Structures are given as C-alpha cells and as structure tokens.
mmCIF file of C-alpha atoms in Angstrom:
data_model
loop_
_atom_site.group_PDB
_atom_site.id
_atom_site.type_symbol
_atom_site.label_atom_id
_atom_site.label_comp_id
_atom_site.label_asym_id
_atom_site.label_seq_id
_atom_site.Cartn_x
_atom_site.Cartn_y
_atom_site.Cartn_z
ATOM 1 C CA MET A 11 -10.748 -23.770 21.168
ATOM 2 C CA LYS A 12 -11.394 -21.038 18.636
ATOM 3 C CA ILE A 13 -14.445 -19.890 20.606
ATOM 4 C CA GLU A 14 -12.371 -19.612 23.797
ATOM 5 C CA GLN A 15 -9.669 -17.645 21.970
ATOM 6 C CA THR A 16 -12.321 -15.320 20.531
ATOM 7 C CA LEU A 17 -13.855 -14.744 23.967
ATOM 8 C CA THR A 18 -10.415 -14.086 25.440
ATOM 9 C CA TRP A 19 -9.608 -11.593 22.682
ATOM 10 C CA TRP A 20 -12.972 -9.874 23.119
ATOM 11 C CA GLY A 21 -12.481 -9.659 26.887
ATOM 12 C CA ARG A 22 -9.101 -8.020 26.444
ATOM 13 C CA PHE A 23 -10.568 -5.609 23.908
ATOM 14 C CA VAL A 24 -13.409 -4.582 26.242
ATOM 15 C CA ASP A 25 -11.045 -4.173 29.205
ATOM 16 C CA HIS A 26 -8.490 -2.152 27.229
ATOM 17 C CA ASP A 27 -7.846 1.425 28.344
ATOM 18 C CA VAL A 28 -8.635 2.798 24.882
ATOM 19 C CA THR A 29 -12.007 1.015 24.766
ATOM 20 C CA TYR A 30 -12.825 2.236 28.254
ATOM 21 C CA SER A 31 -11.922 5.804 27.298
ATOM 22 C CA PHE A 32 -13.981 5.572 24.115
ATOM 23 C CA LEU A 33 -17.113 4.251 25.848
ATOM 24 C CA ARG A 34 -16.768 6.898 28.575
ATOM 25 C CA SER A 35 -16.983 9.655 25.962
ATOM 26 C CA PRO A 36 -20.549 9.954 24.618
ATOM 27 C CA VAL A 37 -19.508 12.740 22.261
ATOM 28 C CA THR A 38 -16.836 10.544 20.659
ATOM 29 C CA VAL A 39 -19.239 7.615 20.368
ATOM 30 C CA ALA A 40 -21.817 9.826 18.674
ATOM 31 C CA ALA A 41 -19.193 11.348 16.352
ATOM 32 C CA SER A 42 -17.961 7.871 15.397
ATOM 33 C CA ILE A 43 -21.479 6.655 14.634
ATOM 34 C CA VAL A 44 -22.192 9.723 12.495
ATOM 35 C CA THR A 45 -18.893 9.348 10.637
ATOM 36 C CA ILE A 46 -19.461 5.643 9.955
ATOM 37 C CA LEU A 47 -23.007 6.312 8.717
ATOM 38 C CA MET A 48 -21.746 9.021 6.378
ATOM 39 C CA ILE A 49 -18.990 6.776 5.012
ATOM 40 C CA VAL A 50 -21.474 3.939 4.421
ATOM 41 C CA ALA A 51 -23.978 6.285 2.765
ATOM 42 C CA ALA A 52 -21.286 7.880 0.600
ATOM 43 C CA PHE A 53 -19.540 4.784 -0.704
ATOM 44 C CA GLY A 54 -22.750 2.773 -0.782
ATOM 45 C CA ALA A 55 -24.580 5.397 -2.843
ATOM 46 C CA PRO A 56 -24.806 3.247 -6.014
ATOM 47 C CA VAL A 57 -26.683 0.623 -3.963
ATOM 48 C CA LEU A 58 -28.608 2.833 -1.534
ATOM 49 C CA THR A 59 -30.120 5.177 -4.125
ATOM 50 C CA SER A 60 -31.510 4.606 -7.609
ATOM 51 C CA TYR A 61 -30.698 8.153 -8.733
ATOM 52 C CA THR A 62 -27.555 9.078 -10.656
ATOM 53 C CA PRO A 63 -27.689 12.851 -10.228
ATOM 54 C CA PHE A 64 -24.663 13.747 -12.354
ATOM 55 C CA VAL A 65 -25.552 11.621 -15.385
ATOM 56 C CA PRO A 66 -27.329 14.040 -17.772
ATOM 57 C CA GLY A 67 -29.463 11.346 -19.369
ATOM 58 C CA SER A 68 -31.086 10.468 -16.031
ATOM 59 C CA LEU A 69 -32.306 13.997 -15.269
ATOM 60 C CA ASN A 70 -35.854 15.249 -15.695
ATOM 61 C CA LEU A 71 -36.251 19.022 -15.914
ATOM 62 C CA LEU A 72 -39.919 18.671 -14.966
ATOM 63 C CA ASP A 73 -38.733 17.720 -11.461
ATOM 64 C CA ALA A 74 -36.647 20.902 -11.064
ATOM 65 C CA PHE A 75 -36.886 22.983 -7.879
ATOM 66 C CA MET A 76 -39.028 20.503 -5.976
ATOM 67 C CA PRO A 77 -39.017 21.389 -2.258
ATOM 68 C CA PRO A 78 -38.344 18.833 0.499
ATOM 69 C CA ALA A 79 -41.022 16.231 1.127
ATOM 70 C CA TRP A 80 -42.426 18.021 4.207
ATOM 71 C CA GLU A 81 -42.904 21.299 2.310
ATOM 72 C CA PRO A 82 -45.973 22.076 0.167
ATOM 73 C CA GLY A 83 -45.346 20.662 -3.311
ATOM 74 C CA GLY A 84 -42.753 18.171 -2.125
ATOM 75 C CA VAL A 85 -42.857 14.446 -2.828
ATOM 76 C CA SER A 86 -41.450 11.533 -0.874
ATOM 77 C CA ALA A 87 -39.478 10.319 -3.901
ATOM 78 C CA HIS A 88 -37.266 13.400 -3.524
ATOM 79 C CA PHE A 89 -37.083 13.608 0.255
ATOM 80 C CA LEU A 90 -34.692 16.595 0.365
ATOM 81 C CA GLY A 91 -35.987 18.153 -2.854
ATOM 82 C CA THR A 92 -34.294 18.740 -6.195
ATOM 83 C CA ASP A 93 -32.133 21.443 -7.755
ATOM 84 C CA GLY A 94 -32.567 23.509 -10.920
ATOM 85 C CA GLN A 95 -31.803 20.541 -13.179
ATOM 86 C CA GLY A 96 -34.036 18.054 -11.413
ATOM 87 C CA ARG A 97 -31.214 16.324 -9.517
ATOM 88 C CA ASP A 98 -32.231 14.609 -6.311
ATOM 89 C CA ILE A 99 -30.504 16.520 -3.477
ATOM 90 C CA LEU A 100 -30.128 13.489 -1.188
ATOM 91 C CA ALA A 101 -28.507 11.402 -3.930
ATOM 92 C CA ALA A 102 -26.274 14.316 -4.930
ATOM 93 C CA ILE A 103 -25.156 14.718 -1.299
ATOM 94 C CA MET A 104 -24.330 11.011 -1.045
ATOM 95 C CA TYR A 105 -22.232 11.041 -4.206
ATOM 96 C CA GLY A 106 -20.720 14.403 -3.268
ATOM 97 C CA THR A 107 -19.690 13.152 0.163
ATOM 98 C CA GLN A 108 -17.995 10.197 -1.529
ATOM 99 C CA VAL A 109 -15.848 12.532 -3.646
ATOM 100 C CA SER A 110 -15.046 14.832 -0.712
ATOM 101 C CA LEU A 111 -14.010 11.917 1.502
ATOM 102 C CA THR A 112 -11.904 10.410 -1.280
ATOM 103 C CA VAL A 113 -10.083 13.689 -1.879
ATOM 104 C CA GLY A 114 -9.569 14.227 1.852
ATOM 105 C CA LEU A 115 -8.247 10.733 2.571
ATOM 106 C CA LEU A 116 -5.968 10.446 -0.468
ATOM 107 C CA SER A 117 -4.512 13.933 -0.042
ATOM 108 C CA VAL A 118 -3.679 13.207 3.612
ATOM 109 C CA LEU A 119 -2.114 9.872 2.618
ATOM 110 C CA LEU A 120 0.053 11.743 0.118
ATOM 111 C CA SER A 121 1.045 14.319 2.742
ATOM 112 C CA VAL A 122 1.920 11.564 5.210
ATOM 113 C CA ALA A 123 3.860 9.623 2.558
ATOM 114 C CA ILE A 124 5.991 12.715 1.897
ATOM 115 C CA GLY A 125 6.206 14.213 5.382
ATOM 116 C CA ILE A 126 7.015 11.133 7.467
ATOM 117 C CA PRO A 127 10.113 9.987 5.513
ATOM 118 C CA LEU A 128 11.466 13.528 5.251
ATOM 119 C CA GLY A 129 10.853 14.156 8.961
ATOM 120 C CA ILE A 130 12.529 10.909 10.007
ATOM 121 C CA ILE A 131 15.536 11.557 7.775
ATOM 122 C CA ALA A 132 15.858 15.128 9.051
ATOM 123 C CA GLY A 133 15.558 14.177 12.728
ATOM 124 C CA TYR A 134 17.907 11.213 12.532
ATOM 125 C CA SER A 135 20.566 12.717 10.272
ATOM 126 C CA GLY A 136 20.785 16.246 11.671
ATOM 127 C CA GLY A 137 23.315 18.660 10.225
ATOM 128 C CA TRP A 138 22.814 20.222 6.821
ATOM 129 C CA ILE A 139 20.238 17.610 5.794
ATOM 130 C CA ASP A 140 18.023 18.553 8.715
ATOM 131 C CA THR A 141 18.551 22.256 8.026
ATOM 132 C CA ALA A 142 17.727 21.958 4.328
ATOM 133 C CA ILE A 143 14.534 19.931 4.826
ATOM 134 C CA MET A 144 13.236 22.071 7.658
ATOM 135 C CA ARG A 145 13.958 25.371 5.902
ATOM 136 C CA ILE A 146 11.973 24.163 2.897
ATOM 137 C CA ALA A 147 9.155 23.178 5.246
ATOM 138 C CA ASP A 148 9.309 26.559 7.017
ATOM 139 C CA ILE A 149 9.113 28.414 3.719
ATOM 140 C CA GLN A 150 6.118 26.380 2.610
ATOM 141 C CA LEU A 151 4.364 26.884 5.947
ATOM 142 C CA THR A 152 4.352 30.634 5.309
ATOM 143 C CA ILE A 153 2.100 30.048 2.279
ATOM 144 C CA PRO A 154 -1.523 29.039 2.993
ATOM 145 C CA PRO A 155 -2.395 25.603 1.585
ATOM 146 C CA ILE A 156 -5.259 27.071 -0.427
ATOM 147 C CA LEU A 157 -2.886 29.400 -2.269
ATOM 148 C CA ILE A 158 -0.539 26.510 -3.092
ATOM 149 C CA ALA A 159 -3.480 24.491 -4.391
ATOM 150 C CA LEU A 160 -4.677 27.480 -6.432
ATOM 151 C CA MET A 161 -1.209 27.883 -7.933
ATOM 152 C CA ILE A 162 -0.936 24.206 -8.929
ATOM 153 C CA ASP A 163 -4.466 24.251 -10.332
ATOM 154 C CA GLY A 164 -3.680 27.407 -12.313
ATOM 155 C CA VAL A 165 -0.572 25.828 -13.829
ATOM 156 C CA THR A 166 -2.513 22.749 -14.934
ATOM 157 C CA ARG A 167 -5.327 24.857 -16.377
ATOM 158 C CA THR A 168 -2.933 26.860 -18.538
ATOM 159 C CA SER A 169 -0.879 23.861 -19.643
ATOM 160 C CA LEU A 170 -3.743 21.446 -20.383
ATOM 161 C CA SER A 171 -6.841 21.715 -22.525
ATOM 162 C CA SER A 172 -10.177 22.135 -20.773
ATOM 163 C CA GLU A 173 -11.239 18.575 -21.618
ATOM 164 C CA VAL A 174 -8.039 17.030 -20.296
ATOM 165 C CA HIS A 175 -8.057 19.239 -17.198
ATOM 166 C CA GLU A 176 -11.592 18.134 -16.367
ATOM 167 C CA LEU A 177 -10.505 14.498 -16.564
ATOM 168 C CA VAL A 178 -7.525 15.004 -14.243
ATOM 169 C CA ALA A 179 -9.140 17.618 -11.971
ATOM 170 C CA ILE A 180 -9.573 15.271 -8.998
ATOM 171 C CA PRO A 181 -6.003 13.825 -9.106
ATOM 172 C CA VAL A 182 -4.624 17.362 -9.499
ATOM 173 C CA LEU A 183 -6.640 18.507 -6.488
ATOM 174 C CA ILE A 184 -5.407 15.566 -4.408
ATOM 175 C CA VAL A 185 -1.789 16.300 -5.343
ATOM 176 C CA SER A 186 -2.280 20.024 -4.674
ATOM 177 C CA ILE A 187 -3.642 19.522 -1.164
ATOM 178 C CA GLY A 188 -1.131 16.743 -0.427
ATOM 179 C CA LEU A 189 1.877 18.825 -1.455
ATOM 180 C CA ALA A 190 0.586 21.780 0.529
ATOM 181 C CA SER A 191 0.226 19.880 3.825
ATOM 182 C CA TRP A 192 3.317 17.680 4.213
ATOM 183 C CA PRO A 193 5.410 20.100 6.380
ATOM 184 C CA GLN A 194 3.301 19.600 9.520
ATOM 185 C CA TYR A 195 3.813 15.828 9.392
ATOM 186 C CA ALA A 196 7.527 16.286 8.724
ATOM 187 C CA ARG A 197 7.897 18.527 11.791
ATOM 188 C CA ILE A 198 6.095 16.047 14.060
ATOM 189 C CA THR A 199 8.105 13.019 12.935
ATOM 190 C CA ARG A 200 11.349 15.025 13.059
ATOM 191 C CA SER A 201 10.763 15.805 16.730
ATOM 192 C CA GLY A 202 10.118 12.149 17.500
ATOM 193 C CA ALA A 203 13.149 10.992 15.512
ATOM 194 C CA MET A 204 15.413 13.452 17.360
ATOM 195 C CA VAL A 205 14.275 11.959 20.678
ATOM 196 C CA GLU A 206 14.620 8.350 19.545
ATOM 197 C CA ARG A 207 18.103 8.714 18.037
ATOM 198 C CA ARG A 208 19.551 9.548 21.484
ATOM 199 C CA LYS A 209 18.271 6.336 23.085
ATOM 200 C CA ASP A 210 20.430 3.351 23.935
ATOM 201 C CA TYR A 211 18.827 0.876 21.540
ATOM 202 C CA ILE A 212 19.718 3.139 18.618
ATOM 203 C CA ALA A 213 23.302 3.340 19.854
ATOM 204 C CA ALA A 214 23.371 -0.451 20.138
ATOM 205 C CA ALA A 215 22.086 -0.815 16.582
ATOM 206 C CA GLN A 216 24.754 1.582 15.346
ATOM 207 C CA LEU A 217 27.423 -0.282 17.326
ATOM 208 C CA ILE A 218 26.717 -3.534 15.482
ATOM 209 C CA GLN A 219 26.829 -1.562 12.222
ATOM 210 C CA THR A 220 23.175 -1.885 11.315
ATOM 211 C CA PRO A 221 22.547 0.057 8.082
ATOM 212 C CA ASN A 222 20.930 3.436 8.640
ATOM 213 C CA ALA A 223 18.029 2.504 6.361
ATOM 214 C CA LEU A 224 17.160 -0.464 8.600
ATOM 215 C CA ILE A 225 17.477 1.664 11.746
ATOM 216 C CA LEU A 226 15.048 4.196 10.298
ATOM 217 C CA LEU A 227 12.594 1.537 9.143
ATOM 218 C CA ARG A 228 12.697 -0.935 12.046
ATOM 219 C CA HIS A 229 13.385 1.309 15.051
ATOM 220 C CA ILE A 230 12.621 4.983 14.379
ATOM 221 C CA PHE A 231 9.537 4.650 12.182
ATOM 222 C CA PRO A 232 7.388 2.482 14.537
ATOM 223 C CA ASN A 233 8.028 4.866 17.446
ATOM 224 C CA VAL A 234 7.114 8.098 15.651
ATOM 225 C CA ILE A 235 4.188 6.980 13.506
ATOM 226 C CA GLY A 236 1.550 7.114 16.277
ATOM 227 C CA PRO A 237 1.394 10.876 16.938
ATOM 228 C CA THR A 238 1.561 11.556 13.202
ATOM 229 C CA LEU A 239 -1.449 9.380 12.442
ATOM 230 C CA ILE A 240 -3.445 11.131 15.162
ATOM 231 C CA VAL A 241 -2.702 14.494 13.557
ATOM 232 C CA ALA A 242 -3.553 12.967 10.170
ATOM 233 C CA THR A 243 -7.073 12.222 11.437
ATOM 234 C CA ILE A 244 -7.662 15.915 11.991
ATOM 235 C CA GLY A 245 -5.859 16.582 8.709
ATOM 236 C CA VAL A 246 -8.609 14.706 6.853
ATOM 237 C CA ALA A 247 -11.142 17.252 8.093
ATOM 238 C CA VAL A 248 -8.863 20.113 7.051
ATOM 239 C CA ALA A 249 -8.386 18.579 3.595
ATOM 240 C CA ILE A 250 -12.156 18.245 3.150
ATOM 241 C CA ILE A 251 -12.570 21.920 4.050
ATOM 242 C CA ILE A 252 -9.854 22.934 1.564
ATOM 243 C CA GLU A 253 -11.501 20.857 -1.173
ATOM 244 C CA ALA A 254 -14.902 22.369 -0.425
ATOM 245 C CA THR A 255 -13.444 25.879 -0.445
ATOM 246 C CA LEU A 256 -11.678 25.369 -3.778
ATOM 247 C CA SER A 257 -14.752 23.762 -5.331
ATOM 248 C CA PHE A 258 -16.924 26.598 -4.037
ATOM 249 C CA LEU A 259 -14.561 29.054 -5.735
ATOM 250 C CA GLY A 260 -14.836 27.057 -8.957
ATOM 251 C CA VAL A 261 -11.223 25.871 -9.126
ATOM 252 C CA GLY A 262 -11.520 22.462 -7.475
ATOM 253 C CA ILE A 263 -13.870 19.691 -8.522
ATOM 254 C CA PRO A 264 -15.459 20.445 -11.940
ATOM 255 C CA PRO A 265 -19.202 21.238 -12.020
ATOM 256 C CA THR A 266 -19.919 17.950 -13.792
ATOM 257 C CA THR A 267 -18.608 15.983 -10.807
ATOM 258 C CA PRO A 268 -20.381 16.001 -7.431
ATOM 259 C CA SER A 269 -18.671 17.190 -4.269
ATOM 260 C CA LEU A 270 -20.012 19.001 -1.236
ATOM 261 C CA GLY A 271 -18.234 22.201 -2.254
ATOM 262 C CA THR A 272 -19.658 21.996 -5.779
ATOM 263 C CA LEU A 273 -23.174 21.423 -4.460
ATOM 264 C CA ILE A 274 -22.914 24.392 -2.111
ATOM 265 C CA ARG A 275 -21.686 26.618 -4.945
ATOM 266 C CA ILE A 276 -24.551 25.503 -7.212
ATOM 267 C CA GLY A 277 -27.114 26.055 -4.467
ATOM 268 C CA ASN A 278 -25.690 29.443 -3.580
ATOM 269 C CA ASN A 279 -27.041 30.777 -6.887
ATOM 270 C CA PHE A 280 -30.593 30.024 -5.720
ATOM 271 C CA LEU A 281 -30.221 30.911 -2.037
ATOM 272 C CA PHE A 282 -32.135 34.194 -2.256
ATOM 273 C CA SER A 283 -34.741 33.020 -4.763
ATOM 274 C CA GLY A 284 -36.530 30.730 -2.322
ATOM 275 C CA GLU A 285 -34.834 27.395 -3.097
ATOM 276 C CA TRP A 286 -32.931 27.324 0.209
ATOM 277 C CA TRP A 287 -32.697 23.534 0.395
ATOM 278 C CA ILE A 288 -30.297 23.303 -2.548
ATOM 279 C CA THR A 289 -27.433 24.839 -0.558
ATOM 280 C CA LEU A 290 -28.550 24.309 3.042
ATOM 281 C CA PHE A 291 -28.468 20.502 3.173
ATOM 282 C CA PRO A 292 -25.009 20.051 1.546
ATOM 283 C CA ALA A 293 -23.653 22.754 3.848
ATOM 284 C CA LEU A 294 -25.087 21.022 6.935
ATOM 285 C CA ILE A 295 -23.615 17.673 5.866
ATOM 286 C CA LEU A 296 -20.204 19.315 5.362
ATOM 287 C CA VAL A 297 -20.333 20.897 8.832
ATOM 288 C CA VAL A 298 -21.430 17.667 10.536
ATOM 289 C CA LEU A 299 -18.816 15.579 8.692
ATOM 290 C CA VAL A 300 -15.920 17.901 9.511
ATOM 291 C CA LEU A 301 -17.067 18.325 13.112
ATOM 292 C CA SER A 302 -17.358 14.555 13.632
ATOM 293 C CA VAL A 303 -13.889 13.863 12.228
ATOM 294 C CA ASN A 304 -12.427 16.656 14.354
ATOM 295 C CA LEU A 305 -14.045 15.278 17.508
ATOM 296 C CA ILE A 306 -12.608 11.823 16.818
ATOM 297 C CA GLY A 307 -9.172 13.365 16.227
ATOM 298 C CA ASP A 308 -9.370 15.329 19.474
ATOM 299 C CA TRP A 309 -10.287 12.177 21.385
ATOM 300 C CA LEU A 310 -7.369 10.264 19.852
ATOM 301 C CA ARG A 311 -4.990 13.077 20.790
ATOM 302 C CA ASP A 312 -6.238 13.206 24.375
ATOM 303 C CA THR A 313 -6.234 9.410 24.763
ATOM 304 C CA PHE A 314 -2.744 8.719 23.414
ATOM 305 C CA ASN A 315 -1.040 11.754 24.942
ATOM 306 C CA PRO A 316 0.063 10.786 28.506
ATOM 307 C CA LYS A 317 0.423 14.447 29.495
ATOM 308 C CA LEU A 318 -3.308 15.013 28.914
ATOM 309 C CA ARG A 319 -4.507 12.018 30.911
#
C-alpha cells in the first residue's frame, strides 16, 4: 500500500506543471545543480577537506604562494594553490562560501520577518497606519543598503572594543543587511494584502467578527507569501553581493574569518605580483554562485506569474 501511494505521489510530482517547466529549462536545471553542489561543498567543508585554512596553527608558511596544480611548481595536494600564508585556496573558498551563504540566507530571513508583517498590516489596515509604514519604507529606499550597513557597522565599531566587535561582526552584518532590505518585501506584501482585503471571504470573516489577527494570519498571509518568497530568492543573491562588497572594503567579515569577499580582498593585494589565483578563483565562485541563484529566482518568477506564461 505504501509503495502504491509513493508511486502515485511520484507520478503527480512528475506530471505537475512546475516540474514540467523546470525540466524544460536546461539553464534552470544547470543553475540548480551548481547551486546544490556549492551548498554541499560549503556546509560539508569540515568533512570534504582536511585543511582548516583560518586556524593559524594549521598553516605552513613554507607552502605559501604555491600555484595551482597544473602550473609549474604546483602540487596536487593544493589543487587551486595557496595564498601568502600557506592557506589552501580550495579549502578557503569552501569555508568562505559557507559564511557568505549563511549571511545571505539569514539576512534575507530577517528582512522577510520584518517586511511581511509590516506589509500585511499596512495593506489590510489602510489609513494612517499604512501611510506611516510606507513613508518609513520610502525614506529607507532612498538610502542604498550598503550605506545603511556601513552606518550600522560604524556605530558598532565605535561603541564596542575591537575584540568584541570581531566576535559579533557576522551577527552585526546580518542585522545590517536585513534591516536595509525589508522595505521591498513590505511593499510586495502590502500590494497583495490590499487586493485580498476587498474579496468576499474577508468580508465574510469580518461579518462573523473574526479577530483581525486571525484574518491576517489565516487568510491574508497564505495568499501573499508566494510572490514574496520568489523575490526573496533573488534577494539572497543581492545579500551575498552586499556582504562581499562590505568585506572587500574591510568593514564586513573580519580578516580572521573566511568569506568570499574577504578572500577577494586578500588576493587583490597580490593580483599584480603574479599570484593571480589567490583572487581569481574566489571571484569566479562568487560570480557563479550569484548568477545561479539569480537564474533560479528568475525561473520561479516566470513560472508562478500567470501574466508571464
């Protein structure tokens, strides 16, 4: 019986419109495979590699500036070469991708957690509540997210000691990016809530005196969450870019912690001295990761938007 139920479920999954659309898009399939491989490599780094590139005691300065394995002087043990401190570039990229993905995902979750409730409340309530929330969002949208993150980081640097700031650098960066990006999710959910509140089932719920909190949670929220999550997929790529930019400028992830932006900044110091691999490979991984996530987000938008079918 369980086997028949499994086969039935699998048949429905294969015949579903979303599955059909996904399999008909080779670019999306390739982007999904690349993204999954990067996630597995990043979060499986402690198992997949024996190197711990950002633990000082594990470094060997005699291995510094080794080129990739296919270059003269390269060794297979360091397939993508090493940097100026003898860190294995491949292992550093794996750990760095883990940090970048963590910052991107958690910052988007924070943005969604702030933006969705505020957007639903604004769209459903209307009046001065809607005006107040949306004017705050409009004001924040005039300020680039990077500047907001720089401001928050600057405040924490001046108010905390360097040791404490280094310990809380990643949470501060997540909060900075999350607080800078919530208005776009609030605007999307507000539009959906304004449409839903005019429908008959909402009027029926109000007629039987259903509390507004239950109307928002049971009726409005499930009908506006879809488009927001699709935008959030693309928002992960944007958050990764912001993190990499801040880390490249030296105000994001501290140098003692790996991230793709940190690795690119470190390698940039050796770009014109012949050690091109130190910055090239992290930069390529960043480009491929962001591009893959963006392609998946574009496919989700096109698939779940009836106007684009």
